[in-house]
Coordinates of N, CA, C and O in Angstrom, one line a residue:
A1 N 63.4 -6.5 48.5 CA 62.4 -5.8 49.3 C 62.0 -4.5 48.5 O 60.8 -4.1 48.5
R2 N 62.9 -3.8 48.0 CA 62.6 -2.6 47.2 C 61.8 -2.9 46.0 O 60.9 -2.1 45.7
D3 N 62.0 -4.0 45.3 CA 61.3 -4.3 44.1 C 59.8 -4.6 44.5 O 58.9 -4.3 43.9
D4 N 59.7 -5.3 45.7 CA 58.3 -5.7 46.2 C 57.6 -4.4 46.5 O 56.4 -4.2 46.2
L5 N 58.3 -3.4 47.1 CA 57.6 -2.2 47.5 C 57.2 -1.4 46.2 O 56.1 -0.9 46.2
D6 N 58.2 -1.4 45.2 CA 57.8 -0.7 43.9 C 56.6 -1.3 43.3 O 55.6 -0.7 42.7
E7 N 56.5 -2.6 43.3 CA 55.4 -3.4 42.7 C 54.1 -3.1 43.4 O 53.1 -2.9 42.8
R8 N 54.1 -3.0 44.7 CA 52.9 -2.7 45.5 C 52.4 -1.2 45.2 O 51.3 -1.0 45.1
I9 N 53.4 -0.4 45.2 CA 53.1 1.1 44.9 C 52.5 1.1 43.4 O 51.4 1.8 43.3
T10 N 53.0 0.5 42.5 CA 52.5 0.5 41.1 C 51.1 -0.1 41.0 O 50.2 0.4 40.4
H11 N 50.9 -1.2 41.7 CA 49.6 -1.8 41.8 C 48.6 -0.9 42.5 O 47.4 -0.8 42.0
A12 N 48.9 -0.3 43.6 CA 48.1 0.7 44.3 C 47.7 1.9 43.4 O 46.6 2.3 43.3
A13 N 48.7 2.3 42.6 CA 48.5 3.5 41.7 C 47.4 3.0 40.6 O 46.5 3.8 40.3
A14 N 47.6 1.8 40.1 CA 46.7 1.3 39.1 C 45.3 1.2 39.6 O 44.3 1.6 39.0
D15 N 45.1 0.7 40.9 CA 43.9 0.6 41.5 C 43.2 1.9 41.7 O 42.0 2.1 41.5
L16 N 44.0 2.9 42.2 CA 43.5 4.3 42.3 C 43.0 4.9 41.0 O 42.0 5.5 40.9
D17 N 43.8 4.7 39.9 CA 43.4 5.2 38.6 C 42.1 4.6 38.1 O 41.2 5.3 37.6
E18 N 41.9 3.3 38.4 CA 40.7 2.6 38.0 C 39.5 3.2 38.8 O 38.4 3.4 38.3
T19 N 39.7 3.4 40.2 CA 38.7 4.0 41.0 C 38.3 5.4 40.6 O 37.1 5.8 40.5
I20 N 39.3 6.2 40.2 CA 39.0 7.5 39.8 C 38.2 7.5 38.4 O 37.3 8.2 38.3
R21 N 38.5 6.6 37.5 CA 37.8 6.4 36.3 C 36.3 6.1 36.6 O 35.3 6.6 36.0
E22 N 36.1 5.1 37.6 CA 34.8 4.7 37.9 C 33.9 5.9 38.6 O 32.8 6.1 38.2
I23 N 34.6 6.6 39.4 CA 34.0 7.8 40.0 C 33.6 8.8 38.9 O 32.5 9.3 38.8
R24 N 34.5 9.1 38.0 CA 34.2 10.0 36.8 C 33.0 9.5 36.1 O 32.1 10.3 35.6
N25 N 33.0 8.2 35.7 CA 31.9 7.7 34.9 C 30.6 7.8 35.7 O 29.5 8.2 35.1
T26 N 30.6 7.6 37.0 CA 29.4 7.8 37.8 C 28.9 9.3 37.8 O 27.7 9.5 37.7
I27 N 29.8 10.1 38.0 CA 29.5 11.6 38.0 C 28.9 12.0 36.6 O 27.8 12.6 36.6
F28 N 29.5 11.5 35.5 CA 28.9 11.8 34.2 C 27.6 11.2 34.0 O 26.6 11.9 33.4
A29 N 27.4 10.0 34.4 CA 26.1 9.3 34.3 C 25.0 10.1 35.1 O 23.8 10.2 34.7
L30 N 25.4 10.6 36.3 CA 24.5 11.4 37.1 C 24.1 12.7 36.4 O 23.0 13.2 36.6
Q31 N 25.1 13.3 35.8 CA 24.8 14.6 35.1 C 24.1 14.6 33.8 O 23.4 15.4 33.4
A32 N 24.3 13.4 33.1 CA 23.7 13.3 31.8 C 22.1 13.3 31.9 O 21.6 12.6 32.8
P33 N 21.4 14.0 31.1 CA 20.0 14.0 31.2 C 19.4 12.6 30.9 O 19.9 12.1 29.8
R34 N 18.6 12.1 31.6 CA 18.1 10.8 31.3 C 16.9 10.9 30.4 O 16.1 11.8 30.6
R35 N 16.7 10.0 29.5 CA 15.4 10.0 28.7 C 14.3 9.7 29.7 O 14.4 8.6 30.3
Q36 N 13.4 10.5 29.8 CA 12.3 10.3 30.6 C 11.5 9.2 30.0 O 11.6 8.9 28.7
G37 N 10.7 8.4 30.8 CA 9.9 7.3 30.2 C 8.9 7.8 29.2 O 8.4 8.9 29.2
L38 N 8.5 6.8 28.4 CA 7.5 7.0 27.4 C 6.2 7.4 28.1 O 5.4 8.4 27.5
R39 N 5.8 6.9 29.2 CA 4.6 7.2 29.9 C 4.6 8.7 30.2 O 3.6 9.4 30.0
V40 N 5.7 9.3 30.7 CA 5.8 10.7 31.0 C 5.6 11.6 29.8 O 4.9 12.5 29.8
D41 N 6.2 11.1 28.7 CA 6.0 11.8 27.3 C 4.5 11.8 27.0 O 4.0 12.8 26.5
I42 N 3.9 10.7 27.1 CA 2.5 10.6 26.7 C 1.6 11.4 27.6 O 0.8 12.2 27.1
F43 N 1.9 11.4 28.9 CA 1.1 12.3 29.9 C 1.3 13.7 29.5 O 0.3 14.5 29.4
A44 N 2.5 14.1 29.2 CA 2.9 15.5 28.9 C 2.1 15.9 27.6 O 1.5 17.1 27.5
Q45 N 2.1 15.0 26.6 CA 1.4 15.4 25.3 C -0.1 15.5 25.5 O -0.7 16.5 25.0
V46 N -0.7 14.6 26.3 CA -2.1 14.7 26.5 C -2.4 15.9 27.3 O -3.5 16.6 27.0
D47 N -1.6 16.2 28.3 CA -1.8 17.4 29.1 C -1.8 18.7 28.3 O -2.5 19.6 28.5
S48 N -0.8 18.7 27.4 CA -0.7 19.9 26.6 C -1.9 20.2 25.6 O -2.1 21.3 25.2
A49 N -2.7 19.1 25.3 CA -3.8 19.3 24.5 C -5.0 19.9 25.3 O -6.0 20.4 24.7
R50 N -4.8 19.9 26.6 CA -5.9 20.4 27.5 C -6.4 21.8 27.1 O -7.6 22.0 27.0
E51 N -5.5 22.7 26.9 CA -5.8 24.1 26.8 C -6.6 24.3 25.4 O -7.6 25.0 25.3
S52 N -6.1 23.7 24.3 CA -6.8 23.8 23.0 C -8.1 23.1 23.0 O -9.0 23.6 22.3
L53 N -8.3 22.0 23.7 CA -9.5 21.2 23.7 C -10.6 21.9 24.6 O -11.7 21.8 24.4
G54 N -10.1 22.5 25.7 CA -11.0 23.0 26.7 C -11.3 22.0 27.8 O -12.1 22.3 28.7
F55 N -10.7 20.8 27.7 CA -11.0 19.8 28.7 C -9.7 18.9 28.7 O -8.9 18.9 27.7
I56 N -9.6 18.1 29.7 CA -8.4 17.1 29.8 C -9.0 15.8 29.2 O -9.9 15.2 29.7
P57 N -8.2 15.3 28.1 CA -8.5 13.9 27.6 C -8.4 12.9 28.8 O -7.5 13.0 29.5
E58 N -9.2 11.9 28.7 CA -9.0 10.8 29.7 C -8.0 9.9 29.1 O -8.1 9.4 27.9
L59 N -7.0 9.5 29.9 CA -5.9 8.7 29.5 C -5.8 7.4 30.3 O -5.9 7.4 31.5
R60 N -5.6 6.3 29.5 CA -5.4 5.0 30.2 C -4.1 4.4 29.6 O -4.1 4.3 28.3
L61 N -3.2 3.9 30.4 CA -2.0 3.4 30.0 C -2.0 1.9 30.5 O -2.1 1.8 31.7
D62 N -1.8 1.0 29.6 CA -1.7 -0.5 30.0 C -0.5 -1.2 29.5 O 0.0 -0.9 28.4
G63 N 0.0 -2.0 30.4 CA 1.2 -2.7 30.0 C 2.5 -2.0 30.3 O 2.5 -0.9 30.7
P64 N 3.6 -2.8 30.1 CA 4.9 -2.3 30.4 C 5.5 -1.3 29.4 O 6.5 -1.5 28.7
I65 N 4.8 -0.2 29.2 CA 5.1 0.7 28.1 C 6.5 1.2 28.2 O 7.2 1.3 27.1
D66 N 7.1 1.6 29.4 CA 8.4 2.1 29.4 C 9.5 1.1 29.1 O 10.5 1.4 28.7
S67 N 9.2 -0.2 29.3 CA 10.3 -1.2 29.3 C 10.3 -1.9 28.0 O 11.4 -2.5 27.6
V68 N 9.2 -2.0 27.2 CA 9.2 -2.9 26.1 C 9.1 -2.2 24.7 O 9.4 -2.9 23.8
V69 N 8.7 -1.0 24.7 CA 8.5 -0.3 23.4 C 9.9 0.2 22.9 O 10.6 0.9 23.7
S70 N 10.1 -0.1 21.7 CA 11.4 0.4 21.1 C 11.5 1.9 21.0 O 10.4 2.5 20.9
D71 N 12.6 2.5 20.8 CA 12.7 3.9 20.7 C 12.0 4.3 19.4 O 11.4 5.4 19.4
K72 N 12.2 3.6 18.4 CA 11.6 3.9 17.1 C 10.0 4.0 17.2 O 9.4 4.9 16.7
A73 N 9.5 2.9 17.8 CA 8.1 2.8 17.9 C 7.5 3.9 18.9 O 6.5 4.5 18.6
A74 N 8.3 4.2 19.9 CA 7.9 5.3 20.9 C 7.9 6.6 20.2 O 6.9 7.4 20.3
E75 N 8.9 6.9 19.3 CA 9.0 8.2 18.6 C 7.7 8.4 17.6 O 7.1 9.4 17.6
Q76 N 7.4 7.2 17.0 CA 6.2 7.3 16.1 C 5.0 7.4 16.8 O 4.0 8.1 16.4
L77 N 4.9 6.7 17.9 CA 3.7 6.7 18.8 C 3.3 8.2 19.1 O 2.2 8.7 19.1
L78 N 4.4 8.9 19.6 CA 4.2 10.3 20.1 C 3.7 11.2 18.9 O 2.9 12.0 19.1
A79 N 4.3 11.0 17.8 CA 4.0 11.8 16.6 C 2.5 11.5 16.3 O 1.7 12.4 15.9
V80 N 2.1 10.2 16.3 CA 0.7 9.9 15.9 C -0.3 10.4 16.9 O -1.3 11.0 16.6
L81 N 0.1 10.3 18.2 CA -0.8 10.9 19.3 C -1.0 12.3 19.1 O -2.1 12.9 19.2
Q82 N 0.1 13.0 18.8 CA 0.0 14.5 18.6 C -0.9 14.8 17.4 O -1.8 15.7 17.5
E83 N -0.8 14.1 16.3 CA -1.6 14.2 15.1 C -3.0 13.9 15.4 O -3.9 14.7 15.0
A84 N -3.3 12.9 16.2 CA -4.7 12.4 16.5 C -5.3 13.5 17.3 O -6.5 13.9 17.0
L85 N -4.6 14.1 18.3 CA -5.2 15.1 19.2 C -5.4 16.3 18.4 O -6.4 17.1 18.6
S86 N -4.5 16.7 17.5 CA -4.6 17.8 16.7 C -5.8 17.7 15.8 O -6.6 18.7 15.7
N87 N -6.1 16.5 15.3 CA -7.3 16.3 14.4 C -8.6 16.6 15.3 O -9.5 17.2 14.8
V88 N -8.6 16.1 16.5 CA -9.7 16.3 17.4 C -10.0 17.8 17.6 O -11.1 18.3 17.5
M89 N -8.9 18.5 17.9 CA -9.0 19.9 18.2 C -9.5 20.7 17.0 O -10.3 21.6 17.1
Q90 N -9.1 20.3 15.7 CA -9.3 21.1 14.6 C -10.7 20.7 13.9 O -11.4 21.6 13.4
H91 N -11.2 19.5 14.1 CA -12.3 19.0 13.3 C -13.4 18.5 14.1 O -14.6 18.5 13.6
A92 N -13.2 17.9 15.3 CA -14.2 17.0 15.9 C -15.3 17.8 16.7 O -16.5 17.3 16.8
K93 N -15.1 19.0 17.2 CA -16.0 19.6 18.0 C -16.4 18.7 19.2 O -17.6 18.6 19.6
A94 N -15.4 18.1 19.7 CA -15.6 17.1 20.8 C -15.7 17.7 22.2 O -15.1 18.8 22.4
S95 N -16.4 17.0 23.1 CA -16.5 17.5 24.5 C -15.8 16.4 25.4 O -15.6 16.6 26.6
H96 N -15.4 15.3 24.8 CA -14.7 14.2 25.5 C -13.9 13.4 24.6 O -14.2 13.1 23.5
V97 N -12.6 13.0 25.1 CA -11.7 12.2 24.3 C -11.2 11.2 25.2 O -10.7 11.5 26.3
D98 N -11.1 9.9 24.8 CA -10.4 8.8 25.5 C -9.2 8.4 24.7 O -9.3 8.2 23.5
V99 N -8.1 8.4 25.4 CA -6.8 8.0 24.9 C -6.3 6.7 25.6 O -6.3 6.7 26.7
L100 N -6.1 5.7 24.8 CA -5.6 4.5 25.4 C -4.2 4.1 24.7 O -4.2 4.1 23.5
V101 N -3.2 3.9 25.5 CA -2.0 3.4 25.0 C -1.8 2.0 25.6 O -1.7 2.0 26.9
E102 N -1.6 1.0 24.9 CA -1.4 -0.3 25.4 C -0.2 -1.1 24.8 O -0.2 -1.1 23.6
A103 N 0.6 -1.6 25.8 CA 1.7 -2.4 25.3 C 1.4 -3.8 25.7 O 1.5 -4.2 26.8
G104 N 0.9 -4.6 24.7 CA 0.6 -6.0 24.8 C 1.4 -6.8 23.9 O 2.6 -6.6 23.7
S105 N 0.7 -7.6 23.0 CA 1.4 -8.3 22.0 C 1.8 -7.3 20.9 O 2.8 -7.5 20.2
D106 N 1.1 -6.1 20.8 CA 1.5 -5.1 19.9 C 1.4 -3.8 20.8 O 1.0 -3.8 21.8
L107 N 1.9 -2.7 20.1 CA 1.6 -1.4 20.7 C 0.4 -0.7 20.1 O 0.4 -0.7 18.8
L108 N -0.5 -0.4 21.0 CA -1.8 0.1 20.4 C -2.0 1.4 20.9 O -1.9 1.7 22.1
L109 N -2.4 2.4 20.1 CA -2.9 3.8 20.4 C -4.4 3.8 19.9 O -4.6 3.6 18.7
R110 N -5.3 4.1 20.8 CA -6.7 4.3 20.4 C -7.1 5.6 20.9 O -7.0 5.9 22.1
V111 N -7.7 6.4 20.0 CA -8.2 7.8 20.4 C -9.6 7.8 20.0 O -9.9 7.6 18.8
V112 N -10.5 8.0 20.9 CA -12.0 8.0 20.7 C -12.5 9.3 21.1 O -12.3 9.7 22.3
D113 N -13.3 10.0 20.2 CA -13.9 11.3 20.6 C -15.3 11.2 20.5 O -15.9 10.3 19.7
D114 N -16.1 12.2 21.1 CA -17.5 12.2 21.0 C -18.0 13.3 20.0 O -19.1 13.8 20.2
G115 N -17.1 13.7 19.1 CA -17.4 14.8 18.3 C -18.4 14.4 17.1 O -19.2 13.5 17.1
V116 N -18.2 15.2 16.0 CA -19.1 15.1 14.9 C -18.8 13.9 14.0 O -19.6 13.5 13.2
G117 N -17.8 13.2 14.2 CA -17.5 12.0 13.5 C -17.0 12.3 12.1 O -17.0 13.4 11.6
L118 N -16.6 11.2 11.4 CA -16.1 11.3 10.1 C -17.3 11.5 9.1 O -18.4 10.9 9.4
P119 N -17.2 12.3 8.1 CA -18.2 12.4 7.2 C -18.6 11.1 6.4 O -17.7 10.2 6.3
S120 N -19.8 11.0 6.0 CA -20.1 9.7 5.4 C -19.3 9.4 4.1 O -19.0 8.2 3.7
S121 N -19.0 10.5 3.3 CA -18.1 10.2 2.2 C -16.7 10.5 2.6 O -16.0 11.4 2.1
Y122 N -16.2 9.8 3.6 CA -14.9 10.0 4.2 C -13.8 9.7 3.2 O -13.6 8.6 2.7
E123 N -12.9 10.7 3.1 CA -11.7 10.6 2.2 C -10.6 11.0 3.2 O -10.6 12.1 3.7
P124 N -9.7 10.1 3.5 CA -8.6 10.5 4.5 C -7.8 11.7 4.0 O -7.4 11.7 2.8
G125 N -7.6 12.7 4.8 CA -6.8 13.8 4.5 C -5.4 13.5 4.8 O -5.0 12.4 5.0
R126 N -4.5 14.5 4.5 CA -3.1 14.3 4.6 C -2.7 13.8 6.0 O -1.8 13.0 6.1
G127 N -3.3 14.4 7.1 CA -3.0 13.9 8.5 C -3.2 12.5 8.7 O -2.4 11.7 9.2
L128 N -4.4 12.0 8.2 CA -4.8 10.5 8.6 C -3.9 9.7 7.6 O -3.6 8.6 8.0
R129 N -3.6 10.1 6.4 CA -2.8 9.3 5.5 C -1.4 9.2 6.1 O -0.7 8.1 6.1
N130 N -0.9 10.3 6.8 CA 0.4 10.3 7.4 C 0.4 9.2 8.6 O 1.4 8.5 8.8
L131 N -0.7 9.1 9.3 CA -0.8 8.2 10.3 C -0.8 6.7 9.8 O -0.1 5.8 10.4
E132 N -1.4 6.5 8.7 CA -1.4 5.2 8.1 C 0.0 4.9 7.6 O 0.4 3.7 7.8
E133 N 0.7 5.8 7.0 CA 2.1 5.6 6.6 C 3.0 5.3 7.7 O 4.0 4.4 7.6
R134 N 2.8 6.0 8.8 CA 3.6 5.8 10.1 C 3.5 4.3 10.6 O 4.4 3.7 11.0
A135 N 2.2 3.8 10.4 CA 2.0 2.5 10.9 C 2.6 1.5 9.9 O 3.3 0.5 10.4
A136 N 2.4 1.7 8.7 CA 2.9 0.8 7.6 C 4.4 0.7 7.7 O 5.0 -0.4 7.5
R137 N 5.1 1.8 7.8 CA 6.6 1.7 8.0 C 7.1 0.8 9.1 O 8.2 0.4 9.0
L138 N 6.3 0.7 10.2 CA 6.7 -0.1 11.3 C 6.0 -1.6 11.2 O 6.1 -2.3 12.1
G139 N 5.4 -1.9 10.1 CA 4.8 -3.2 9.9 C 3.4 -3.2 10.6 O 3.0 -4.3 11.0
G140 N 2.8 -2.1 10.8 CA 1.5 -2.0 11.6 C 0.4 -1.6 10.8 O 0.4 -1.6 9.5
T141 N -0.8 -1.3 11.4 CA -2.0 -0.9 10.8 C -2.6 0.3 11.4 O -2.3 0.7 12.5
F142 N -3.4 1.0 10.6 CA -4.1 2.2 11.0 C -5.6 2.1 10.5 O -5.8 1.6 9.5
R143 N -6.5 2.5 11.5 CA -7.9 2.5 11.1 C -8.5 3.7 11.7 O -8.4 4.0 12.9
A144 N -9.3 4.4 10.9 CA -10.2 5.5 11.4 C -11.6 5.2 11.1 O -11.9 4.8 9.9
S145 N -12.5 5.3 12.1 CA -13.9 4.9 11.7 C -14.8 5.7 12.7 O -14.4 6.4 13.6
R146 N -16.1 5.6 12.4 CA -17.0 6.2 13.2 C -17.3 5.5 14.4 O -17.5 4.2 14.4
S147 N -17.4 6.1 15.6 CA -17.6 5.4 16.8 C -19.1 5.1 17.0 O -19.9 5.7 16.4
P148 N -19.5 4.1 17.8 CA -20.9 3.9 18.0 C -21.7 5.0 18.5 O -22.9 5.2 18.3
T149 N -21.0 5.9 19.3 CA -21.7 7.1 19.8 C -21.6 8.3 18.8 O -22.1 9.4 19.2
G150 N -21.1 8.1 17.6 CA -21.1 9.1 16.5 C -19.8 9.9 16.4 O -19.7 10.6 15.4
G151 N -18.9 9.7 17.3 CA -17.6 10.4 17.2 C -16.7 9.6 16.2 O -17.2 8.9 15.4
T152 N -15.4 9.8 16.5 CA -14.4 9.1 15.6 C -13.5 8.2 16.5 O -13.2 8.5 17.7
V153 N -13.1 7.1 16.0 CA -12.2 6.2 16.6 C -11.0 6.0 15.7 O -11.2 5.7 14.5
I154 N -9.9 6.2 16.3 CA -8.6 6.1 15.5 C -7.8 5.0 16.3 O -7.6 5.0 17.5
E155 N -7.4 3.9 15.5 CA -6.6 2.8 16.1 C -5.3 2.7 15.3 O -5.3 2.5 14.0
W156 N -4.2 2.8 15.9 CA -2.9 2.7 15.4 C -2.2 1.7 16.1 O -2.0 1.7 17.3
R157 N -1.8 0.6 15.4 CA -1.2 -0.6 15.9 C 0.0 -1.0 15.3 O 0.0 -1.1 14.1
V158 N 1.1 -1.2 16.1 CA 2.4 -1.6 15.5 C 3.1 -2.7 16.4 O 2.8 -2.8 17.6
P159 N 4.0 -3.4 15.8 CA 4.7 -4.3 16.6 C 5.5 -3.6 17.7 O 6.0 -2.5 17.4
I160 N 5.6 -4.2 18.9 CA 6.3 -3.5 20.1 C 7.8 -3.2 19.7 O 8.3 -2.2 20.0
R161 N 8.4 -4.1 19.0 CA 9.9 -4.0 18.8 C 10.1 -3.7 17.3 O 9.5 -4.4 16.4
N162 N 10.9 -2.7 17.0 CA 11.2 -2.3 15.6 C 12.6 -2.0 15.4 O 13.2 -1.3 16.3

């Protein structure tokens, strides 16, 4: 009977140790800062451009952006969005900007402004070449062109998973 009692006490202590480990893991998980979703990061970046632009860019998000975009693609998308908005601020003299981020068969970022547009003898500067290189590194494409309304259209497209 004494051996049976010792075995039950040992088993109960092991169960308690396991429960304590689970509680600690739960507490650490609750305390650890969670990576906010990519949508939140995109909203924040577009909103932060508001002051410099003098207006809020129109933003459209399509598809399961938070769940299907790889961390690497998300990081590059945010850098490209920042550069694209910076270009609008510095060069476009725009009064309206549309930003589309779409997670479909690819990850697409399209930024369209109603500014002065690209010059007819357009030579991509360092910023636009950087966007092209960011797309190429992920197996994607980049295109900057004049919009039908005279502004600029930037399209950056990469595979969802990298």
